[in-house]
Short mmCIF file of C-alpha atoms and ligand atoms in Angstrom, two decimals:
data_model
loop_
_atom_site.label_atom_id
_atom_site.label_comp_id
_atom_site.label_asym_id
_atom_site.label_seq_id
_atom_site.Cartn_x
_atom_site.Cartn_y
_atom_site.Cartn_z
CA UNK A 1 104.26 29.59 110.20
CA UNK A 2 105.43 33.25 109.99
CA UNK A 3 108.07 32.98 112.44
CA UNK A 4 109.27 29.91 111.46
CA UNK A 5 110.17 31.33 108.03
CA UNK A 6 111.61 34.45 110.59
CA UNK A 7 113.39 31.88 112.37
CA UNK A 8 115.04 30.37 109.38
CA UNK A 9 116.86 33.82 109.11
CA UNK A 10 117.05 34.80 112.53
CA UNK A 11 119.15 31.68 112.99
CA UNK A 12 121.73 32.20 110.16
CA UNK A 13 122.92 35.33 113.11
CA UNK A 14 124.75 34.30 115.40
CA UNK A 15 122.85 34.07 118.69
CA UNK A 16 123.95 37.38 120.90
CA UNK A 17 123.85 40.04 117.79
CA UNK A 18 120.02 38.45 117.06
CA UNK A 19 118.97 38.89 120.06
CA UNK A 20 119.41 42.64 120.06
CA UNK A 21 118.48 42.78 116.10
CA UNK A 22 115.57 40.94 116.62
CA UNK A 23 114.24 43.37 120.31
CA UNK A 24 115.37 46.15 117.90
CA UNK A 25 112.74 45.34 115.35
CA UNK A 26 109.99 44.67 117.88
CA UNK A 27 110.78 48.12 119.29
CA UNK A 28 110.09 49.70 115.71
CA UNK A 29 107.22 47.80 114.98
CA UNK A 30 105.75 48.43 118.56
CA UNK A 31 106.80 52.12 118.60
CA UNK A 32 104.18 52.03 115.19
CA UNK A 33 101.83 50.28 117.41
CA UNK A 34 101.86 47.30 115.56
CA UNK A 35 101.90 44.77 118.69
CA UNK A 36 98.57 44.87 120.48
CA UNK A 37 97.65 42.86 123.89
CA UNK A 38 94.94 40.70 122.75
CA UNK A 39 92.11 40.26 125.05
CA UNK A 40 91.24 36.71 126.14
CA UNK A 41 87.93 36.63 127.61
CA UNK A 42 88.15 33.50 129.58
CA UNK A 43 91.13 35.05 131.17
CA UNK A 44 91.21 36.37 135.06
CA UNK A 45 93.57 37.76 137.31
CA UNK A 46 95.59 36.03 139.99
CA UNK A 47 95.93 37.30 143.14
CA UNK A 48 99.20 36.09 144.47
CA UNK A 49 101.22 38.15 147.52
CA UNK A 50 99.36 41.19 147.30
CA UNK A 51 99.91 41.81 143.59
CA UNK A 52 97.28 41.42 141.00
CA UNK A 53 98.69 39.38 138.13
CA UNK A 54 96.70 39.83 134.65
CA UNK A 55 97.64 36.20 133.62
CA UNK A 56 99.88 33.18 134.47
CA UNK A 57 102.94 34.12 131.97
CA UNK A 58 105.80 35.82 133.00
CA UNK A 59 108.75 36.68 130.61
CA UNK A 60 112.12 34.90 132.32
CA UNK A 61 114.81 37.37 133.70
CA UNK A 62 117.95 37.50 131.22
CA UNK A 63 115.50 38.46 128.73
CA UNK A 64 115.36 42.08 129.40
CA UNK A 65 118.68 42.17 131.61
CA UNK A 66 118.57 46.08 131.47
CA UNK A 67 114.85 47.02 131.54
CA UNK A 68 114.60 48.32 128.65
CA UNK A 69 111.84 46.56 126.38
CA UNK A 70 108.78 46.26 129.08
CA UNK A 71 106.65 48.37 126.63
CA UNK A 72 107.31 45.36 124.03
CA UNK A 73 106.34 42.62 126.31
CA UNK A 74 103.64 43.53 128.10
CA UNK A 75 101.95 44.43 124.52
CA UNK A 76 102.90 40.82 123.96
CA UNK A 77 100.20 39.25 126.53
CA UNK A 78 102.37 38.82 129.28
CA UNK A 79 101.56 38.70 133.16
CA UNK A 80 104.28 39.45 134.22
CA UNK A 81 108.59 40.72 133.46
CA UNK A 82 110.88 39.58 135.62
CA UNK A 83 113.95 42.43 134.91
CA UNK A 84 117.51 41.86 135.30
CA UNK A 85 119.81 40.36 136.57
CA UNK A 86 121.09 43.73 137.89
CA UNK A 87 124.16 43.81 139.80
CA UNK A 88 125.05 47.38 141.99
CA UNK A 89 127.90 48.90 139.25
CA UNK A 90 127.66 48.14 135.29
CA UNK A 91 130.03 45.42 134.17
CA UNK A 92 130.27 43.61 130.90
CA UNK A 93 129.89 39.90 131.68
CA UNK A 94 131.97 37.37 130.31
CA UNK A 95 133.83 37.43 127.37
CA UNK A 96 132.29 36.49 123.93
CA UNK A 97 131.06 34.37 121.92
CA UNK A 98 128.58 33.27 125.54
CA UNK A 99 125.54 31.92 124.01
CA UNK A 100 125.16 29.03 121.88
CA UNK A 101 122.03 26.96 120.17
CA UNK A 102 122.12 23.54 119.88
CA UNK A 103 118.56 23.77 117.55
CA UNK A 104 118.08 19.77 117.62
CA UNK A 105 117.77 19.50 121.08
CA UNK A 106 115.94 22.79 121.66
CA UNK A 107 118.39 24.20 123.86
CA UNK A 108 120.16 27.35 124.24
CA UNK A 109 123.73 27.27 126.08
CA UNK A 110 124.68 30.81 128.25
CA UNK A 111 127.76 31.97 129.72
CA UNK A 112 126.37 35.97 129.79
CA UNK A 113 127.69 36.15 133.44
CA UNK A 114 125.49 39.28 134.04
CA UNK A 115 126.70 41.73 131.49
CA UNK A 116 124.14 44.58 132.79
CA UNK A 117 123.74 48.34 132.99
CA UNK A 118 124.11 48.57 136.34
CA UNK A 119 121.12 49.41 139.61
CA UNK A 120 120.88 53.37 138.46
CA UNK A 121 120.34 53.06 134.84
CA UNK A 122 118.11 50.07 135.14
CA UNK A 123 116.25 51.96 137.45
CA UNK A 124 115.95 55.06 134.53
CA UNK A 125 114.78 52.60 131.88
CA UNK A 126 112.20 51.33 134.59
CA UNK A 127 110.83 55.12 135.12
CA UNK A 128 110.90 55.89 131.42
CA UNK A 129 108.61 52.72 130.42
CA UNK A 130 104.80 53.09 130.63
CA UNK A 131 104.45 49.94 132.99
CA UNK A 132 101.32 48.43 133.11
CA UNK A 133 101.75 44.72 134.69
CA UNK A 134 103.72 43.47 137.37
CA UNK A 135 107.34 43.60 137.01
CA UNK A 136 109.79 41.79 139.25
CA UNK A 137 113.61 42.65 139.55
CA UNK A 138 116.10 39.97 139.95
CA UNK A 139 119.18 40.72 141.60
CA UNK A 140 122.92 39.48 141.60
CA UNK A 141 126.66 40.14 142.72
CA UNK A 142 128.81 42.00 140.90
CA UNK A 143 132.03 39.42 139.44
CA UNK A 144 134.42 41.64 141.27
CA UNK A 145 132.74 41.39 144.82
CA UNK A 146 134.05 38.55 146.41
CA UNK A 147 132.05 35.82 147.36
CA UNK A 148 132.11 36.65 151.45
CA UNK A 149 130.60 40.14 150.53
CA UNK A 150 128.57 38.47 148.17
CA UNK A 151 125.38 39.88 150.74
CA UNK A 152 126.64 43.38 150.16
CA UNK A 153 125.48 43.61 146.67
CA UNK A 154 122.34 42.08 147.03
CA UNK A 155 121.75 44.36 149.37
CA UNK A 156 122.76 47.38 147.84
CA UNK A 157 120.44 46.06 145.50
CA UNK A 158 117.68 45.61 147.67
CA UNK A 159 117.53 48.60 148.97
CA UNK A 160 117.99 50.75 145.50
CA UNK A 161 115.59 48.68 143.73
CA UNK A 162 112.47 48.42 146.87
CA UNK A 163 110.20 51.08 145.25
CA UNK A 164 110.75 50.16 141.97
CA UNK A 165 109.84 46.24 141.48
CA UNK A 166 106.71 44.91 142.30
CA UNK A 167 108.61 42.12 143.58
CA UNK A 168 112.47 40.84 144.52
CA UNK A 169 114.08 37.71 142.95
CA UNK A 170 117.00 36.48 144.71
CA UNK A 171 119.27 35.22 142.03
CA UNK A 172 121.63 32.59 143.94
CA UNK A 173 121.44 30.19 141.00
CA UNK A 174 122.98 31.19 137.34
CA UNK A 175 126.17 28.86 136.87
CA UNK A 176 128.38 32.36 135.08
CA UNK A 177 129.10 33.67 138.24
CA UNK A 178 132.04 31.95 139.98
CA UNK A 179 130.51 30.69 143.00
CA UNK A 180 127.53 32.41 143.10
CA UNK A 181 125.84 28.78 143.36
CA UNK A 182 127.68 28.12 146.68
CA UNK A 183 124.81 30.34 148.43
CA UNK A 184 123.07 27.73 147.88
CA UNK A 185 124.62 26.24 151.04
CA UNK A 186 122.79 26.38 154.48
CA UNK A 187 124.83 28.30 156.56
CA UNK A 188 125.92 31.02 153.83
CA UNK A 189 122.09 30.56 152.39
CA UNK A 190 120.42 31.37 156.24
CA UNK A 191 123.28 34.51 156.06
CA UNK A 192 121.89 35.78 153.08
CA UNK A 193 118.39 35.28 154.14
CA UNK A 194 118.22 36.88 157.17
CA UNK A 195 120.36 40.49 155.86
CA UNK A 196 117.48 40.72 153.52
CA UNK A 197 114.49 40.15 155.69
CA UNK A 198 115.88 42.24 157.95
CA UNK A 199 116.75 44.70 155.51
CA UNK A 200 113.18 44.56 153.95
CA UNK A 201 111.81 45.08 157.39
CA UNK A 202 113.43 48.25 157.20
CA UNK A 203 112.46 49.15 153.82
CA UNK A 204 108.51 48.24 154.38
CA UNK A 205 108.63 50.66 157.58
CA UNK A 206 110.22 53.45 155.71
CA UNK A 207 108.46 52.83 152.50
CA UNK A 208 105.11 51.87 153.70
CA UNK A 209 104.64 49.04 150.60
CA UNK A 210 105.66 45.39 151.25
CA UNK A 211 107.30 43.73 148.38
CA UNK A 212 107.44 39.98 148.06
CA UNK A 213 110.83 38.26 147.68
CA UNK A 214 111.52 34.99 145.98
CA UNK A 215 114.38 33.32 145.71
CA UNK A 216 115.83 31.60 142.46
CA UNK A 217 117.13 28.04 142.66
CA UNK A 218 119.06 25.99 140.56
CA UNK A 219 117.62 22.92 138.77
CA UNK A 220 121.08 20.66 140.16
CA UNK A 221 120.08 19.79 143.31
CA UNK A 222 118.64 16.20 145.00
CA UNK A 223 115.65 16.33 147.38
CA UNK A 224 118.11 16.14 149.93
CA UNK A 225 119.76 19.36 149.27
CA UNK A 226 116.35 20.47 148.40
CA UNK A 227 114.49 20.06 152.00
CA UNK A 228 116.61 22.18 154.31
CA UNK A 229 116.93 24.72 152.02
CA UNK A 230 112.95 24.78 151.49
CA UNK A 231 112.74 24.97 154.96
CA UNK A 232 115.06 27.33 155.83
CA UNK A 233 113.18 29.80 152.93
CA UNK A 234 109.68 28.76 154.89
CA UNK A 235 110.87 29.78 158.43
CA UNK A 236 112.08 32.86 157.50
CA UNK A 237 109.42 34.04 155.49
CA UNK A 238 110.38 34.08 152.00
CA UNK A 239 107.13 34.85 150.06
CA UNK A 240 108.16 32.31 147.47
CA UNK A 241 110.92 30.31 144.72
CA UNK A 242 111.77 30.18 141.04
CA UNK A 243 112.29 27.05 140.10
CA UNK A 244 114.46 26.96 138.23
CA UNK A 245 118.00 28.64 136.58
CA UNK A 246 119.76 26.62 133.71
CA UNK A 247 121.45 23.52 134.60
CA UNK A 248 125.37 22.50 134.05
CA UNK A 249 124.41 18.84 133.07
CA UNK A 250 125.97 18.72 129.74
CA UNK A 251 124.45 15.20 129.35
CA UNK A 252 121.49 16.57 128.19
CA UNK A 253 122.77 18.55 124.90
CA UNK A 254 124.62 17.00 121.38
CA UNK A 255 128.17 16.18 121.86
CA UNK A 256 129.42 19.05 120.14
CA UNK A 257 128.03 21.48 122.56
CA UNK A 258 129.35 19.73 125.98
CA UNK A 259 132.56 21.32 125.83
CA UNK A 260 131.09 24.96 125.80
CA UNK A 261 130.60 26.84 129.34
CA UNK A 262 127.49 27.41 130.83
CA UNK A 263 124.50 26.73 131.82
CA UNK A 264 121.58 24.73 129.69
CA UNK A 265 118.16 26.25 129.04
CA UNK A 266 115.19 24.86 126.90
CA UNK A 267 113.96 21.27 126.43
CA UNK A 268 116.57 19.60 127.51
CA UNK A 269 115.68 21.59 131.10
CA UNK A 270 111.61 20.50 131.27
CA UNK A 271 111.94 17.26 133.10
CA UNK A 272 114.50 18.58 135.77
CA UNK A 273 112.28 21.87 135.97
CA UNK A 274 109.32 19.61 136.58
CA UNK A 275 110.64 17.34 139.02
CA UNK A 276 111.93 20.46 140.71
CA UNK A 277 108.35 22.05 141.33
CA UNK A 278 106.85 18.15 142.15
CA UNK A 279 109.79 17.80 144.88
CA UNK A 280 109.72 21.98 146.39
CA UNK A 281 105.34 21.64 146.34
CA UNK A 282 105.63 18.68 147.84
CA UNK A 283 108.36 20.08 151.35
CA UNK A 284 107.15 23.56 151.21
CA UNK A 285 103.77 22.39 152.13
CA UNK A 286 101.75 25.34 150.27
CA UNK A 287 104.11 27.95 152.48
CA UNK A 288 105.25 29.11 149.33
CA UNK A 289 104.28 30.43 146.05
CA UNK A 290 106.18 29.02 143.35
CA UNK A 291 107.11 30.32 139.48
CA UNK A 292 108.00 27.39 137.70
CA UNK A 293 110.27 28.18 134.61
CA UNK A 294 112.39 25.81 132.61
CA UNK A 295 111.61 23.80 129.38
CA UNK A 296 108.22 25.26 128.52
CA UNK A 297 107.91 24.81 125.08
CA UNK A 298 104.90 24.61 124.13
CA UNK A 299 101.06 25.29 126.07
CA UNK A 300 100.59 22.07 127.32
CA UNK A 301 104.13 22.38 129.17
CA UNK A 302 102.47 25.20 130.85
CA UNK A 303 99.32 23.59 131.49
CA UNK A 304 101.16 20.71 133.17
CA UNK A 305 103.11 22.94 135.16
CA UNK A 306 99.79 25.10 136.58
CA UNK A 307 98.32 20.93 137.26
CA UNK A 308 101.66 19.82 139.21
CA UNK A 309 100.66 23.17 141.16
CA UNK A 310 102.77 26.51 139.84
CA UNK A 311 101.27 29.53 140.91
CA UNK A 312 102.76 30.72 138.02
CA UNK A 313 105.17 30.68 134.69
CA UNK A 314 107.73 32.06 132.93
CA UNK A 315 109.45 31.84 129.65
CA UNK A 316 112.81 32.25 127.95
CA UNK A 317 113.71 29.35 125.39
CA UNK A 318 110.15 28.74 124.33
CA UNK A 319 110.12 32.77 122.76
CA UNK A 320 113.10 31.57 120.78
CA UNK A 321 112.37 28.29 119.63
CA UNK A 322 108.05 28.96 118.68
CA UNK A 323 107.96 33.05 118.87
CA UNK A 324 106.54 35.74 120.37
CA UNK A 325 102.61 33.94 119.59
CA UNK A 326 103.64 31.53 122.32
CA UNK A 327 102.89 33.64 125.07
CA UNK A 328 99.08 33.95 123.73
CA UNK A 329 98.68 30.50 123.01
CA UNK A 330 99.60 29.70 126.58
CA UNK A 331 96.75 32.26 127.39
CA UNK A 332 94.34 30.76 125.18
CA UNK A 333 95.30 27.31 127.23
CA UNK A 334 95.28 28.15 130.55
C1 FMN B 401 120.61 33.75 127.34
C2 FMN B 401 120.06 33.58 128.71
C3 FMN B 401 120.34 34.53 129.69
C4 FMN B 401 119.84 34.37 130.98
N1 FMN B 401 120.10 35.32 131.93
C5 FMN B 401 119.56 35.18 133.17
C6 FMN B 401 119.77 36.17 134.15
O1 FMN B 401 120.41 37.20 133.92
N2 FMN B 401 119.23 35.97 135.39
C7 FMN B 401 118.49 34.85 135.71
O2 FMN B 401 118.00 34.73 136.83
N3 FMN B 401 118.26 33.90 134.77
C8 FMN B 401 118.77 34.05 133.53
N4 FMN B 401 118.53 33.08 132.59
C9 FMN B 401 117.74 31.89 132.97
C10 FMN B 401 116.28 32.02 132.59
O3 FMN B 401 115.66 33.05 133.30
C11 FMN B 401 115.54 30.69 132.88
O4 FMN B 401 115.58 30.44 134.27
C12 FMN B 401 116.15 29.50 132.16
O5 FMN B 401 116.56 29.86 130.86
C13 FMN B 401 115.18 28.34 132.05
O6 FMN B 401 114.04 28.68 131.30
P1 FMN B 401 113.84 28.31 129.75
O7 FMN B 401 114.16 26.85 129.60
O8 FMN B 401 112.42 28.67 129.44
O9 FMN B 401 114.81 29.15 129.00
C14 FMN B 401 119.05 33.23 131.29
C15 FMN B 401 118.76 32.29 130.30
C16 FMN B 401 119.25 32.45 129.02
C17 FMN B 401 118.93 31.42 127.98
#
């Protein structure tokens, strides 16, 4: 009820400056310790990879593009934060205004085009937070690299960010990079994959620590598309997918938003999201662990992901549409 009456307000903003107004406050109030983790005794930790995750819930990357609020949200009962996306040099994204709501459908449309702080300072904020639950970092090109050195920057990334994360996401799937979605094609896609499994190779000899690295899809493709790419992820060893980024099918948001770039998040995401996850369990053959993310709105959304077999969750729309106490009634659910 609370942050409904919030939401009333928060929504007279326009989307991008409430956003930071609204992290702004939660950093005061948490700075006062005013947001506590609340213990859920039925809850246990998942083992998953090698990393021990407290619960289920994972905040969505784009949320925390620059690593700067993990203090807020793992005092807000999640699992896990997936960080970023974080490209190797700062740039600003795309011009505004990039993010729209269309409220009756439950959406939010994006055209950020990963405005970030760049590798260096993410990797600052990271040191200066007290983390105390997994955190993943999900990486991206830069806009000015172009496309055939697309594997440059994700390296760059890799290597930069190896110590740091818990675990890699591979972002080949937001729709605000031009043709970032075209690694989504077999021969650039088995490119891509192999530079970084080499490259972590490296990285887990030098470092002694191997980090798990899943990749990010996008929601747009048929089980066609889906099965070699699955199985091109499987043979080389991926440890697992994120399924899924927003989708560009405008079909599924009011008229008066279809013109606007981008891609779609929120309800009008949950039944592509879920037949994603019920087509990628059902090729991947339990070879891979899978975060499902994409339309969970409420705790039942979760629950039915965790049935159709999600190893785990995450959230973006869901926070913005039903609040922060979402993420502990998902706990209380699961
Ligand atoms: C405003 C906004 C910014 C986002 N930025 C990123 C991003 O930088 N990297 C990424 O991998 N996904 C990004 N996403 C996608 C989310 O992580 C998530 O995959 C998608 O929104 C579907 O989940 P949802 O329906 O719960 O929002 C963004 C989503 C939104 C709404």
């Amino acid at each position: 009820m609370l942050y409904r009456i919030s939401r009333f307000f928060i929504f007279l903003l326009p989307p991008e400056f409430s956003h930071h107004f609204v992290l702004k406050i939660l950093k005061i109030v948490n700075f006062f310790h005013l947001i506590k983790p609340k213990e859920i005794p039925s809850e246990k930790p998942i083992l998953l990879n090698g990393l021990l995750f407290k619960n289920r819930i994972g905040l969505a990357a784009g949320f925390d593009k620059n690593a700067e609020h993990i203090n807020i949200f793992q005092n807000l009962g999640f699992g896990f934060l997936e960080l970023g996306t974080v490209t190797p040099k700062p740039q600003p994204g795309n011009p505004k205004p990039r993010i729209y709501r269309d409220v009756n459908k439950l959406a939010i449309i994006n055209s950020f085009g990963f405005n970030n702080v760049g590798v260096k300072k993410f990797i600052d904020n990271i040191k200066a937070s007290n983390k105390s639950v997994i955190i993943g970092v999900n990486i991206g090109k830069n806009a000015i690299t172009p496309y055939e050195k697309s594997t440059d920057d994700y390296l760059k990334c890799l290597r930069q960010l190896y110590v740091h994360g818990d675990y890699i996401a591979v972002n080949i799937s937001s729709p605000n990079t031009q043709n970032l979605r075209n690694l989504h094609n077999i021969k650039d896609l088995e490119n891509l994959i192999k530079k970084i499994v080499n490259e972590r190779i490296k990285l887990h000899k030098k470092f002694k620590v191997f980090k798990p690295i899943f990749i990010k899809l996008s929601p747009d493709l048929n089980l066609k598309e889906i099965k070699p790419i699955i199985n091109l992820l499987v043979r080389h060893k991926i440890d697992g997918v994120i399924l899924t980024n927003t989708t560009i099918d405008k079909s599924l948001i009011s008229k008066a938003y279809r013109n606007i770039p981008g891609g779609i998040s929120g309800l009008p995401l949950n039944k592509k999201s879920e037949e994603m996850l019920i087509n990628v369990k059902k090729v991947s053959r339990n070879k891979l662990t899978i975060i499902s993310v994409g339309g969970i709105m409420t705790p039942q959304d979760a629950k039915r992901r965790i049935q159709l077999g999600a190893d785990l969750i995450q959230l973006y729309t869901g926070l913005i549409y039903q609040g922060p106490l979402l993420v502990d009634a998902i706990r209380r659910e699961l």
